[in-house]
Tab-separated table of C-alpha atoms in Angstrom:
chain	number	residue	atom	x	y	z
A	11	UNK	CA	3.667	1.789	-26.087
A	12	UNK	CA	3.671	-1.518	-27.738
A	13	UNK	CA	6.571	-2.924	-25.462
A	14	UNK	CA	9.055	-3.154	-28.571
A	15	UNK	CA	11.587	-0.221	-28.262
A	16	UNK	CA	13.502	1.099	-31.369
A	17	UNK	CA	16.358	3.338	-31.256
A	18	UNK	CA	16.876	5.746	-32.665
A	19	UNK	CA	13.521	7.205	-33.991
A	20	UNK	CA	15.210	9.344	-36.806
A	21	UNK	CA	18.823	8.874	-38.369
A	22	UNK	CA	20.156	11.191	-41.121
A	23	UNK	CA	23.484	10.163	-42.576
A	24	UNK	CA	25.701	10.492	-45.866
A	25	UNK	CA	26.069	8.099	-48.536
A	26	UNK	CA	28.728	5.629	-47.819
A	27	UNK	CA	28.439	5.776	-44.149
A	28	UNK	CA	27.531	2.840	-41.672
A	29	UNK	CA	24.735	3.101	-39.255
A	30	UNK	CA	23.357	0.678	-36.626
A	31	UNK	CA	19.521	0.329	-35.416
A	32	UNK	CA	18.423	-1.424	-32.282
A	33	UNK	CA	15.890	-3.144	-31.169
A	34	UNK	CA	14.661	-4.411	-27.754
A	35	UNK	CA	11.716	-6.896	-28.244
A	36	UNK	CA	8.369	-7.187	-25.837
A	37	UNK	CA	9.189	-8.940	-22.707
A	38	UNK	CA	9.062	-12.610	-23.389
A	39	UNK	CA	9.273	-12.562	-27.117
A	40	UNK	CA	12.008	-14.656	-28.601
A	41	UNK	CA	11.725	-13.923	-32.133
A	42	UNK	CA	12.663	-10.522	-33.947
A	43	UNK	CA	11.883	-9.652	-37.328
A	44	UNK	CA	13.225	-6.637	-39.453
A	45	UNK	CA	11.152	-5.233	-42.023
A	46	UNK	CA	12.168	-2.366	-44.537
A	47	UNK	CA	9.382	0.212	-45.831
A	48	UNK	CA	10.241	2.329	-48.714
A	49	UNK	CA	8.167	5.349	-49.419
A	50	UNK	CA	4.624	4.273	-50.974
A	51	UNK	CA	5.907	0.617	-50.583
A	52	UNK	CA	4.458	-2.068	-48.352
A	53	UNK	CA	6.759	-3.877	-45.705
A	54	UNK	CA	9.585	-5.780	-47.035
A	55	UNK	CA	10.927	-8.722	-44.805
A	56	UNK	CA	14.613	-8.742	-44.126
A	57	UNK	CA	15.570	-11.113	-41.337
A	58	UNK	CA	14.105	-13.055	-38.556
A	59	UNK	CA	16.012	-14.222	-35.446
A	60	UNK	CA	14.643	-16.789	-32.893
A	61	UNK	CA	16.486	-16.915	-29.430
A	62	UNK	CA	19.774	-15.720	-30.840
A	63	UNK	CA	19.660	-17.772	-33.891
A	64	UNK	CA	18.939	-16.405	-37.546
A	65	UNK	CA	15.885	-18.360	-38.483
A	66	UNK	CA	14.842	-16.926	-41.696
A	67	UNK	CA	16.187	-14.455	-44.359
A	68	UNK	CA	14.348	-12.254	-46.954
A	69	UNK	CA	15.684	-9.779	-49.354
A	70	UNK	CA	18.341	-8.339	-47.317
A	71	UNK	CA	21.264	-7.049	-49.206
A	72	UNK	CA	24.843	-8.004	-48.551
A	73	UNK	CA	25.474	-4.490	-47.089
A	74	UNK	CA	23.055	-5.364	-44.508
A	75	UNK	CA	23.650	-7.508	-41.536
A	76	UNK	CA	21.804	-8.398	-38.162
A	77	UNK	CA	22.190	-10.210	-34.904
A	78	UNK	CA	20.303	-11.068	-31.712
A	79	UNK	CA	22.194	-10.840	-28.452
A	80	UNK	CA	21.871	-13.115	-25.414
A	81	UNK	CA	19.533	-10.444	-23.778
A	82	UNK	CA	17.380	-11.110	-26.960
A	83	UNK	CA	17.741	-7.423	-28.140
A	84	UNK	CA	18.765	-7.185	-31.852
A	85	UNK	CA	20.651	-4.822	-34.068
A	86	UNK	CA	20.509	-4.092	-37.832
A	87	UNK	CA	23.820	-2.722	-39.350
A	88	UNK	CA	23.647	-1.033	-42.769
A	89	UNK	CA	26.804	-0.221	-44.298
A	90	UNK	CA	27.876	1.641	-47.840
A	91	UNK	CA	24.744	3.364	-47.363
A	92	UNK	CA	23.152	4.458	-50.858
A	93	UNK	CA	20.192	7.074	-51.320
A	94	UNK	CA	17.940	4.024	-52.220
A	95	UNK	CA	18.310	2.711	-48.517
A	96	UNK	CA	16.372	5.564	-47.144
A	97	UNK	CA	13.224	4.035	-45.621
A	98	UNK	CA	11.397	3.173	-42.398
A	99	UNK	CA	12.680	0.238	-40.562
A	100	UNK	CA	10.573	-1.725	-38.396
A	101	UNK	CA	11.506	-4.229	-35.854
A	102	UNK	CA	8.723	-6.394	-34.684
A	103	UNK	CA	8.734	-9.180	-32.011
A	104	UNK	CA	6.585	-12.490	-31.507
A	105	UNK	CA	6.374	-15.171	-28.910
A	106	UNK	CA	5.118	-17.868	-31.335
A	107	UNK	CA	4.076	-19.910	-32.540
A	108	UNK	CA	4.310	-22.098	-29.400
A	109	UNK	CA	3.009	-25.767	-29.298
A	110	UNK	CA	-0.832	-25.625	-28.670
A	111	UNK	CA	-0.944	-21.791	-28.263
A	112	UNK	CA	-1.227	-20.475	-31.938
A	113	UNK	CA	0.344	-17.538	-33.568
A	114	UNK	CA	-0.758	-14.111	-32.316
A	115	UNK	CA	1.028	-12.159	-35.037
A	116	UNK	CA	3.949	-9.323	-34.266
A	117	UNK	CA	4.107	-6.687	-32.026
A	118	UNK	CA	6.009	-3.671	-33.960
A	119	UNK	CA	8.259	-1.033	-32.772
A	120	UNK	CA	7.662	2.444	-33.876
A	121	UNK	CA	10.353	2.305	-36.492
A	122	UNK	CA	13.436	3.955	-37.276
A	123	UNK	CA	13.031	6.752	-40.041
A	124	UNK	CA	16.407	6.524	-42.173
A	125	UNK	CA	17.453	9.278	-44.398
A	126	UNK	CA	20.530	8.791	-46.611
A	127	UNK	CA	21.659	12.317	-48.100
B	300	UNK	CA	6.483	-16.994	-54.367
B	301	UNK	CA	3.955	-16.326	-51.504
B	302	UNK	CA	2.160	-13.069	-52.339
B	303	UNK	CA	-0.420	-11.078	-50.524
B	304	UNK	CA	-2.493	-9.030	-53.000
B	305	UNK	CA	-4.697	-5.792	-51.923
B	306	UNK	CA	-6.518	-4.578	-55.142
B	307	UNK	CA	-7.629	-1.343	-53.908
B	308	UNK	CA	-4.748	1.064	-53.661
B	309	UNK	CA	-7.067	3.811	-52.032
B	310	UNK	CA	-10.391	3.966	-50.778
B	311	UNK	CA	-12.887	6.716	-48.893
B	312	UNK	CA	-15.724	6.096	-46.794
B	313	UNK	CA	-18.194	8.618	-45.026
B	314	UNK	CA	-18.099	8.800	-41.138
B	315	UNK	CA	-20.569	6.152	-39.911
B	316	UNK	CA	-20.908	4.240	-42.974
B	317	UNK	CA	-19.271	0.807	-43.779
B	318	UNK	CA	-16.353	-0.298	-45.897
B	319	UNK	CA	-14.782	-3.284	-46.954
B	320	UNK	CA	-11.119	-3.817	-47.944
B	321	UNK	CA	-10.155	-6.631	-50.132
B	322	UNK	CA	-7.172	-9.117	-49.713
B	323	UNK	CA	-6.184	-12.431	-51.491
B	324	UNK	CA	-3.188	-14.383	-50.476
B	325	UNK	CA	-1.223	-17.482	-51.625
B	326	UNK	CA	0.148	-19.783	-49.075
B	327	UNK	CA	0.835	-23.624	-49.133
B	328	UNK	CA	0.570	-23.819	-45.201
B	329	UNK	CA	-2.158	-25.872	-43.771
B	330	UNK	CA	-2.652	-24.517	-40.454
B	331	UNK	CA	-1.888	-20.574	-40.442
B	332	UNK	CA	-2.922	-17.146	-39.273
B	333	UNK	CA	-4.239	-14.295	-41.343
B	334	UNK	CA	-3.741	-10.666	-40.000
B	335	UNK	CA	-4.953	-7.162	-40.745
B	336	UNK	CA	-2.870	-4.344	-39.746
B	337	UNK	CA	-3.480	-0.727	-39.552
B	338	UNK	CA	-0.942	2.187	-40.045
B	339	UNK	CA	-1.825	5.439	-39.017
B	340	UNK	CA	-0.246	9.093	-39.795
B	341	UNK	CA	2.096	7.954	-37.015
B	342	UNK	CA	3.444	5.309	-39.157
B	343	UNK	CA	2.875	2.951	-35.863
B	344	UNK	CA	1.732	-0.829	-37.112
B	345	UNK	CA	-1.143	-1.790	-35.146
B	346	UNK	CA	-2.886	-5.193	-35.200
B	347	UNK	CA	-6.501	-4.933	-35.986
B	348	UNK	CA	-7.681	-8.658	-36.310
B	349	UNK	CA	-6.524	-11.829	-36.506
B	350	UNK	CA	-7.989	-15.152	-38.123
B	351	UNK	CA	-7.359	-18.739	-37.630
B	352	UNK	CA	-7.463	-20.502	-40.844
B	353	UNK	CA	-8.726	-23.810	-39.528
B	354	UNK	CA	-11.811	-21.884	-37.737
B	355	UNK	CA	-14.970	-21.475	-39.809
B	356	UNK	CA	-16.096	-18.776	-37.892
B	357	UNK	CA	-15.167	-15.242	-39.164
B	358	UNK	CA	-13.257	-13.300	-36.653
B	359	UNK	CA	-14.699	-10.118	-35.032
B	360	UNK	CA	-13.194	-7.302	-32.835
B	361	UNK	CA	-15.744	-4.656	-32.213
B	362	UNK	CA	-16.521	-2.697	-35.324
B	363	UNK	CA	-13.729	-4.688	-37.347
B	364	UNK	CA	-14.804	-8.342	-38.993
B	365	UNK	CA	-13.630	-10.304	-41.447
B	366	UNK	CA	-15.086	-12.342	-44.545
B	367	UNK	CA	-12.725	-15.269	-44.694
B	368	UNK	CA	-13.145	-17.764	-47.581
B	369	UNK	CA	-10.443	-20.217	-47.091
B	370	UNK	CA	-10.901	-22.141	-50.534
B	371	UNK	CA	-10.858	-18.883	-52.703
B	372	UNK	CA	-7.865	-17.735	-50.293
B	373	UNK	CA	-9.839	-14.364	-49.658
B	374	UNK	CA	-9.567	-12.263	-46.255
B	375	UNK	CA	-11.528	-9.121	-46.518
B	376	UNK	CA	-11.794	-6.599	-43.779
B	377	UNK	CA	-15.108	-4.838	-43.020
B	378	UNK	CA	-15.137	-2.067	-41.108
B	379	UNK	CA	-18.673	-0.637	-39.764
B	380	UNK	CA	-19.736	2.650	-38.213
B	381	UNK	CA	-16.455	4.162	-39.633
B	382	UNK	CA	-14.626	6.791	-37.664
B	383	UNK	CA	-12.246	9.529	-38.356
B	384	UNK	CA	-9.658	7.751	-36.316
B	385	UNK	CA	-9.743	4.812	-38.825
B	386	UNK	CA	-8.051	6.907	-41.530
B	387	UNK	CA	-4.966	5.092	-42.055
B	388	UNK	CA	-2.913	2.387	-44.555
B	389	UNK	CA	-4.200	-1.223	-43.884
B	390	UNK	CA	-2.144	-4.005	-44.455
B	391	UNK	CA	-3.167	-7.618	-44.979
B	392	UNK	CA	-0.576	-10.165	-43.948
B	393	UNK	CA	-0.598	-14.102	-44.497
B	394	UNK	CA	2.402	-16.452	-43.743
B	395	UNK	CA	5.320	-17.278	-46.109
B	396	UNK	CA	6.444	-20.708	-46.854
B	397	UNK	CA	8.617	-22.455	-44.436
B	398	UNK	CA	6.998	-21.075	-41.271
B	399	UNK	CA	3.732	-19.885	-40.275
B	400	UNK	CA	5.116	-17.136	-38.028
B	401	UNK	CA	6.999	-15.640	-41.085
B	402	UNK	CA	4.579	-12.911	-42.616
B	403	UNK	CA	4.475	-11.480	-45.911
B	404	UNK	CA	2.256	-8.168	-46.310
B	405	UNK	CA	0.275	-6.728	-49.190
B	406	UNK	CA	1.021	-3.125	-50.317
B	407	UNK	CA	-1.837	-1.599	-48.537
B	408	UNK	CA	-4.926	0.227	-48.847
B	409	UNK	CA	-5.148	3.655	-47.847
B	410	UNK	CA	-8.438	4.431	-46.181
B	411	UNK	CA	-9.835	7.948	-45.901
B	412	UNK	CA	-12.912	8.444	-43.666
B	413	UNK	CA	-14.518	11.616	-44.603
B	414	UNK	CA	-16.523	13.747	-41.933
């Protein structure tokens, strides 16, 4: 167990529908990142939150949105789903970089496998 | 755009042998960290090794070590005494512009360790 919890693990839904993916970061981590991994592709950065505020945005579609709540858990909302949205969605968390302490990379959750049919 | 290039889509190695996975990156950051992640068939992303760019010494974690060439922006991963459990996708990651904690990942190298 990495300490980052993602739910659900699997999700099957129809085109046009809306889903919410949930992520609880590792205890003490303030940053949450969302990545999309399509079949045979690397990880594409979607968005980052730090302590409740949006910190950086990547190639996130307008149909997608995210937020981080006061308890630091995050949700990724995907709407008007298309077949091409089928992918593995990862949440990762980190505590840094912290002044004088460096950056120790991400801790990943186990991912949510989204299948759009 | 910041890029990470892994030029070997697939590699294979015999059990107990050594293999090196290549990675080149492009960042304008001055102080940064580089990472190798492993993704086994379970699809879990697992941190393998981390390199601090301002340190000359190459990082080592048990059977895993890196060859870091800062001027060439090269960051290869060497796996010694390969084990069947090392079979996985390996991703190299470097920071993007605007924040050393935002990472961009390469497309990965699929490593198969043969018995």
